[in-house]
Amino acid sequence: MNKLNSLPLLLCVAFSFQIFAQSKVINSGWQFSENKTNWETINIPHTWNKLDAFDDASGYRRGLGYYKKQVFIASEEIEKVHYVKFNAVNQEATIFINGKEVGNHKGGYTAFNFNITKYLNYNTYNLIEVTVENTHNEDIPPLDADFTFYGGIYRDVELIALPKQHFSLDDFATDGFYINYPEVSADEARIEITAILNNAALRHKNVKLKFNLSNAQGNIVKSHTENLNLKSETTEVFKINLPEITDPKLWSPENPYLYKLKLVLQDNKGRILDTKTTNIGFRWVSVDPKKGFFLNGKPIKLIGVNRHQDYESYGNAVPLSLQKKDIKLIKDMGSNVIRFAHYPHARELYKHCDELGILVWTEIPIVNKVTNSEAFFETSITMQKEHIKQYYNYPSVVMMGYMNEIFLRLAFDKKESEAEKEERKKYTYQLAKLLEDLTRKEAPNHITVMALHFNELYNDTKIADLSMLVGWNLYFGWYHDTIKDLGVFLDDQHQRYPDRAIMISEYGPGADVNISTTTPLRYDYSQEYQLLLHSGYYHQVQEREFVTGMTAWNFADFGSEFRGETKPHVNQKGLVQYNREPKEVYYWYQSVLNNSPFIHIAKYQNELTLLENNTHDVVVFSNQHNGKIYVNGEFFKDLNFETGIAKIKIPFKEGDNTIKVVAGNQQDETVFNANIIQNLKTYPTNVLGINLGTHINYTDEVSGVTYLQDRSYSENLYGYMPNSGKCEKKRIPNNIKNSNLETVYQTILVDCSQYKVDVPDGEYKVTLYFVEPQLKSNVELVYNLNASNKSSEEIQEQRIFDIKLNGITIAKQFNMAETFPDKYGIQETAKIDIINNEGLTISLNSIDGETVISGILIEKMD
Ligand code: GCB
């Protein structure tokens, strides 16, 4: 009843006809401040680390953020029960209503809510305040990981107002019901619902709980009603079995057939109190150490991707519509599995996996190490409970995990004593065992999983024997060894642990779309090497029945603040870029995994610079057996695809070349611009870039200049001169300050005194690029833990040299360590007149130590 006596009667009557939404998303118009002084208006999703996690300074702000918002609660809502629900806040949140603290939540990737009924005022505005913190906290996982821990309220905030009888919201912020399938086969299926109902009223209440199961066409196929008596001021759990369904349509990635179950709670007059809906998918899964994964009794090789939730220019505050596109892209690639790493992602995405037909591995973020404290253990257990319960009802979710590479720090930490290490192994195992037992108990129809890194520690401690399926994160051919060592490792593990089911939960190299080479090598970031590694793994997994499957690391490039690769602060192992534009390997996967007819020309470079000869291999991907290729409108050759790939040597002409490929009713066409350089002296070029110390070509997106690969000198072209020292090619994997040319700086030519470029006579601006390799940037990959913070002690050897262009000194006693205190990109630019057909000779004359140089840019001025 309306209790606002002061309002005119007429108004009261008008109000009483209003129906109020049970759940409102209150994302817009929050105030945000870093210091409670300067406030700005923002919308949720929001993070305060969108920019600083990508700027030149190392580190990002890990601290406090304050949010506030006023919400009007009408007087008609006074009889209701009110909750505020946060779908994710990273990583700790304390909530205040009208100045009073209502609760605190730890953990940045699961939902939580609070009953705020007693804090509200009616017919007026109420103030919601949230203090958020993403400071490093030893008691909240993750402690340390290869991704950025963006702070903020980054998933929906909801205000929920319910009649006194409703599905409980108090069971770890779930929807208050769980679906089990006591029996599923192609002949029959049974659904059991565990409903948790609340009666907040002072009196008992008779209610009806109705169930309608409809098929994919929307027709109701089963109905059932339970008459229940809800005791006053209690929460009760009811287990209800629906009548058996005969000949159910099964759910699978090829045919993700979904039924829908609607649950309606009514009072004895038939008025609706609360409703819920969920997807129902009839399917069953198992895993066999010798034969791999089984879905609905049939073997299925799991092949797909890992996904992180952040996105270029958004941090983790990504609109849901964009995130859903990811799931579609992953499905279109042909994936039948996603590992949502290393934490639970937005629940809507799991629903999307139900709809599109993608099996899901989901996990909580206990990564790299654990803290031996009661608080850490407690937070971890609560987090796993939230995770299991909140993600329980999605038919796509088949694997549930709780730890990733949990001994990574142990393996690399050099400071710990042996006794400390033993201790660490023990308490880590203890926590793993608690979480494993919890997961098996709370999620009895799921497969428990854990992901390990390449180290015997997991076998020795027996932690690898805990979960039902073991995922190995394997980087053969990237961080260590070669691509084909994968198979050796898998066979060895299988032989030693024949009763253990295994899969490859991560693998993949970094790749940059601006890097290309005809001779791909480990750690060169070329797209060509990315294809070699992914296809190499694919073959080795296909050859082994016992390997359950593989999930590529990663679907997309993602933010990892400490990384310094060819793009700073980004882990570049994505099959698509940070903005989700596909890299070429994405199309290769599509050609081996997706059955819809498809053909695609791989375009590693827009512009091809061909030295000395005019042929170049073009790579085409297709899932057809045969096709045809046309060059500049003329038939050139038949194509035969093997594991999705055909490679054809094409004779290019100078300028634009149109390549068209056709397979079945599919076709693709693209234009390659070719520069065929036989003789630099007669080739009219205004800009020439050379990437020293490397076999890769790199195109700088900003200037459009392609820095060509290094080579030894041949007449009329360019290269390092014979007998000019070691001329050794090296790579320095660090962030380089003051540079947008990381890729040019990161490779160096060491101890090389003469470099010749046969440009024709004329006036030129010549820029040379340098970096002091002994200085390290302040944060390094965990895999290179020998790195320390930069300091002058890093300079082990002096390095002083003179720099000359055609005998003219442009820098004397060049000493980078002396002049630049940090790992800094240095450019030396001079203008020079080249005469008498002498070309350009760059001389680096050592006074002390070995010379180094990273790149050359020659720009014609006249
Ligand atoms: C791993 C980690 C993942 C990293 C990845 C990498 O094994 O599980 O979090 O991002 O390696 O790229 O090194």
PDB file of N, CA and C in Angstrom, residues 86-93 105-112 132-134 140-142 147 149-155 309 316 342-346 364-365 379 383 386 390-391:
ATOM      1  N   PHE A  86      26.426  -5.682  -8.539  1.00  0.00           N
ATOM      2  CA  PHE A  86      27.576  -5.287  -9.359  1.00  0.00           C
ATOM      3  C   PHE A  86      28.044  -6.527 -10.100  1.00  0.00           C
ATOM      4  N   ASN A  87      28.088  -6.440 -11.413  1.00  0.00           N
ATOM      5  CA  ASN A  87      28.471  -7.631 -12.176  1.00  0.00           C
ATOM      6  C   ASN A  87      29.979  -7.831 -12.244  1.00  0.00           C
ATOM      7  N   ALA A  88      30.754  -6.813 -11.965  1.00  0.00           N
ATOM      8  CA  ALA A  88      32.204  -6.966 -11.740  1.00  0.00           C
ATOM      9  C   ALA A  88      32.819  -5.607 -11.464  1.00  0.00           C
ATOM     10  N   VAL A  89      33.628  -5.592 -10.426  1.00  0.00           N
ATOM     11  CA  VAL A  89      34.380  -4.388 -10.057  1.00  0.00           C
ATOM     12  C   VAL A  89      35.800  -4.855  -9.750  1.00  0.00           C
ATOM     13  N   ASN A  90      36.763  -4.259 -10.407  1.00  0.00           N
ATOM     14  CA  ASN A  90      38.146  -4.706 -10.167  1.00  0.00           C
ATOM     15  C   ASN A  90      38.873  -3.731  -9.246  1.00  0.00           C
ATOM     16  N   GLN A  91      39.427  -4.217  -8.049  1.00  0.00           N
ATOM     17  CA  GLN A  91      39.244  -5.587  -7.651  1.00  0.00           C
ATOM     18  C   GLN A  91      38.619  -5.724  -6.278  1.00  0.00           C
ATOM     19  N   GLU A  92      38.565  -4.612  -5.568  1.00  0.00           N
ATOM     20  CA  GLU A  92      37.889  -4.652  -4.274  1.00  0.00           C
ATOM     21  C   GLU A  92      36.911  -3.484  -4.229  1.00  0.00           C
ATOM     22  N   ALA A  93      35.697  -3.741  -3.703  1.00  0.00           N
ATOM     23  CA  ALA A  93      34.687  -2.678  -3.683  1.00  0.00           C
ATOM     24  C   ALA A  93      34.033  -2.597  -2.318  1.00  0.00           C
ATOM     25  N   HIS A 105      33.394  -6.307  -1.151  1.00  0.00           N
ATOM     26  CA  HIS A 105      33.602  -7.513  -1.964  1.00  0.00           C
ATOM     27  C   HIS A 105      35.013  -7.539  -2.530  1.00  0.00           C
ATOM     28  N   LYS A 106      35.607  -8.727  -2.452  1.00  0.00           N
ATOM     29  CA  LYS A 106      36.976  -8.889  -2.953  1.00  0.00           C
ATOM     30  C   LYS A 106      36.966  -9.781  -4.190  1.00  0.00           C
ATOM     31  N   GLY A 107      37.711  -9.363  -5.183  1.00  0.00           N
ATOM     32  CA  GLY A 107      37.792 -10.157  -6.405  1.00  0.00           C
ATOM     33  C   GLY A 107      37.135  -9.417  -7.551  1.00  0.00           C
ATOM     34  N   GLY A 108      37.869  -9.306  -8.659  1.00  0.00           N
ATOM     35  CA  GLY A 108      37.457  -8.382  -9.718  1.00  0.00           C
ATOM     36  C   GLY A 108      36.672  -8.964 -10.865  1.00  0.00           C
ATOM     37  N   TYR A 109      36.296 -10.237 -10.804  1.00  0.00           N
ATOM     38  CA  TYR A 109      35.755 -10.834 -12.028  1.00  0.00           C
ATOM     39  C   TYR A 109      34.449 -11.603 -11.831  1.00  0.00           C
ATOM     40  N   THR A 110      33.910 -11.548 -10.610  1.00  0.00           N
ATOM     41  CA  THR A 110      32.631 -12.221 -10.366  1.00  0.00           C
ATOM     42  C   THR A 110      31.636 -11.185  -9.858  1.00  0.00           C
ATOM     43  N   ALA A 111      30.352 -11.552  -9.927  1.00  0.00           N
ATOM     44  CA  ALA A 111      29.297 -10.618  -9.513  1.00  0.00           C
ATOM     45  C   ALA A 111      29.067 -10.712  -8.005  1.00  0.00           C
ATOM     46  N   PHE A 112      28.518  -9.632  -7.447  1.00  0.00           N
ATOM     47  CA  PHE A 112      28.122  -9.649  -6.029  1.00  0.00           C
ATOM     48  C   PHE A 112      26.958  -8.680  -5.861  1.00  0.00           C
ATOM     49  N   VAL A 132      36.457   1.876  -4.804  1.00  0.00           N
ATOM     50  CA  VAL A 132      37.065   0.761  -5.536  1.00  0.00           C
ATOM     51  C   VAL A 132      38.574   0.844  -5.364  1.00  0.00           C
ATOM     52  N   GLU A 133      39.190  -0.326  -5.306  1.00  0.00           N
ATOM     53  CA  GLU A 133      40.640  -0.332  -5.123  1.00  0.00           C
ATOM     54  C   GLU A 133      41.255  -1.411  -5.997  1.00  0.00           C
ATOM     55  N   ASN A 134      42.298  -1.063  -6.742  1.00  0.00           N
ATOM     56  CA  ASN A 134      43.036  -2.119  -7.464  1.00  0.00           C
ATOM     57  C   ASN A 134      44.510  -2.127  -7.055  1.00  0.00           C
ATOM     58  N   ILE A 140      44.299 -11.099  -2.312  1.00  0.00           N
ATOM     59  CA  ILE A 140      43.287 -11.237  -3.377  1.00  0.00           C
ATOM     60  C   ILE A 140      43.952 -11.714  -4.671  1.00  0.00           C
ATOM     61  N   PRO A 141      43.547 -12.871  -5.179  1.00  0.00           N
ATOM     62  CA  PRO A 141      44.085 -13.266  -6.483  1.00  0.00           C
ATOM     63  C   PRO A 141      43.450 -12.441  -7.606  1.00  0.00           C
ATOM     64  N   PRO A 142      44.158 -12.191  -8.701  1.00  0.00           N
ATOM     65  CA  PRO A 142      45.523 -12.614  -9.010  1.00  0.00           C
ATOM     66  C   PRO A 142      46.564 -11.679  -8.387  1.00  0.00           C
ATOM     67  N   PHE A 147      48.824  -9.886 -17.575  1.00  0.00           N
ATOM     68  CA  PHE A 147      47.762  -9.037 -18.125  1.00  0.00           C
ATOM     69  C   PHE A 147      47.554  -7.879 -17.177  1.00  0.00           C
ATOM     70  N   PHE A 149      45.727  -5.277 -14.728  1.00  0.00           N
ATOM     71  CA  PHE A 149      44.607  -5.358 -13.779  1.00  0.00           C
ATOM     72  C   PHE A 149      43.898  -3.995 -13.714  1.00  0.00           C
ATOM     73  N   TYR A 150      43.230  -3.622 -14.800  1.00  0.00           N
ATOM     74  CA  TYR A 150      42.536  -2.327 -14.882  1.00  0.00           C
ATOM     75  C   TYR A 150      41.563  -2.140 -13.711  1.00  0.00           C
ATOM     76  N   GLY A 151      41.626  -0.996 -13.049  1.00  0.00           N
ATOM     77  CA  GLY A 151      40.736  -0.748 -11.912  1.00  0.00           C
ATOM     78  C   GLY A 151      39.435  -0.084 -12.350  1.00  0.00           C
ATOM     79  N   GLY A 152      38.335  -0.423 -11.674  1.00  0.00           N
ATOM     80  CA  GLY A 152      37.077   0.278 -11.948  1.00  0.00           C
ATOM     81  C   GLY A 152      35.851  -0.617 -11.913  1.00  0.00           C
ATOM     82  N   ILE A 153      34.696   0.038 -12.080  1.00  0.00           N
ATOM     83  CA  ILE A 153      33.422  -0.690 -12.196  1.00  0.00           C
ATOM     84  C   ILE A 153      33.225  -0.918 -13.693  1.00  0.00           C
ATOM     85  N   TYR A 154      33.435  -2.140 -14.139  1.00  0.00           N
ATOM     86  CA  TYR A 154      33.498  -2.333 -15.596  1.00  0.00           C
ATOM     87  C   TYR A 154      32.436  -3.280 -16.150  1.00  0.00           C
ATOM     88  N   ARG A 155      31.568  -3.778 -15.298  1.00  0.00           N
ATOM     89  CA  ARG A 155      30.389  -4.490 -15.834  1.00  0.00           C
ATOM     90  C   ARG A 155      29.149  -3.852 -15.220  1.00  0.00           C
ATOM     91  N   GLN A 309      39.520 -10.335 -21.902  1.00  0.00           N
ATOM     92  CA  GLN A 309      38.339  -9.506 -22.141  1.00  0.00           C
ATOM     93  C   GLN A 309      38.639  -8.079 -22.594  1.00  0.00           C
ATOM     94  N   ASN A 316      39.498  -2.749 -19.915  1.00  0.00           N
ATOM     95  CA  ASN A 316      38.520  -3.830 -19.687  1.00  0.00           C
ATOM     96  C   ASN A 316      37.086  -3.302 -19.706  1.00  0.00           C
ATOM     97  N   HIS A 342      41.991 -15.389 -17.754  1.00  0.00           N
ATOM     98  CA  HIS A 342      42.272 -16.322 -16.672  1.00  0.00           C
ATOM     99  C   HIS A 342      41.286 -16.108 -15.544  1.00  0.00           C
ATOM    100  N   TYR A 343      40.088 -15.680 -15.909  1.00  0.00           N
ATOM    101  CA  TYR A 343      39.075 -15.253 -14.937  1.00  0.00           C
ATOM    102  C   TYR A 343      37.707 -15.369 -15.609  1.00  0.00           C
ATOM    103  N   PRO A 344      36.642 -15.356 -14.834  1.00  0.00           N
ATOM    104  CA  PRO A 344      35.316 -15.400 -15.460  1.00  0.00           C
ATOM    105  C   PRO A 344      35.049 -14.124 -16.277  1.00  0.00           C
ATOM    106  N   HIS A 345      34.552 -14.286 -17.475  1.00  0.00           N
ATOM    107  CA  HIS A 345      34.208 -13.131 -18.318  1.00  0.00           C
ATOM    108  C   HIS A 345      32.717 -12.813 -18.124  1.00  0.00           C
ATOM    109  N   ALA A 346      32.212 -11.832 -18.863  1.00  0.00           N
ATOM    110  CA  ALA A 346      30.808 -11.427 -18.702  1.00  0.00           C
ATOM    111  C   ALA A 346      29.873 -12.618 -18.946  1.00  0.00           C
ATOM    112  N   ILE A 364      38.960 -19.305 -12.399  1.00  0.00           N
ATOM    113  CA  ILE A 364      39.188 -18.108 -11.576  1.00  0.00           C
ATOM    114  C   ILE A 364      40.681 -17.747 -11.620  1.00  0.00           C
ATOM    115  N   PRO A 365      40.998 -16.492 -11.304  1.00  0.00           N
ATOM    116  CA  PRO A 365      42.363 -15.992 -11.583  1.00  0.00           C
ATOM    117  C   PRO A 365      43.401 -16.250 -10.487  1.00  0.00           C
ATOM    118  N   THR A 379      39.402 -16.002   0.333  1.00  0.00           N
ATOM    119  CA  THR A 379      38.960 -15.261  -0.868  1.00  0.00           C
ATOM    120  C   THR A 379      38.912 -16.203  -2.076  1.00  0.00           C
ATOM    121  N   MET A 383      35.598 -17.051  -4.113  1.00  0.00           N
ATOM    122  CA  MET A 383      35.611 -16.714  -5.539  1.00  0.00           C
ATOM    123  C   MET A 383      35.199 -17.920  -6.380  1.00  0.00           C
ATOM    124  N   GLU A 386      31.455 -18.462  -6.038  1.00  0.00           N
ATOM    125  CA  GLU A 386      30.719 -17.493  -6.874  1.00  0.00           C
ATOM    126  C   GLU A 386      30.776 -17.923  -8.334  1.00  0.00           C
ATOM    127  N   GLN A 390      27.525 -18.933 -10.305  1.00  0.00           N
ATOM    128  CA  GLN A 390      27.042 -17.938 -11.274  1.00  0.00           C
ATOM    129  C   GLN A 390      27.082 -18.463 -12.714  1.00  0.00           C
ATOM    130  N   TYR A 391      27.966 -19.433 -12.964  1.00  0.00           N
ATOM    131  CA  TYR A 391      28.147 -19.906 -14.343  1.00  0.00           C
ATOM    132  C   TYR A 391      27.635 -21.339 -14.527  1.00  0.00           C
TER     133      TYR A 391
END
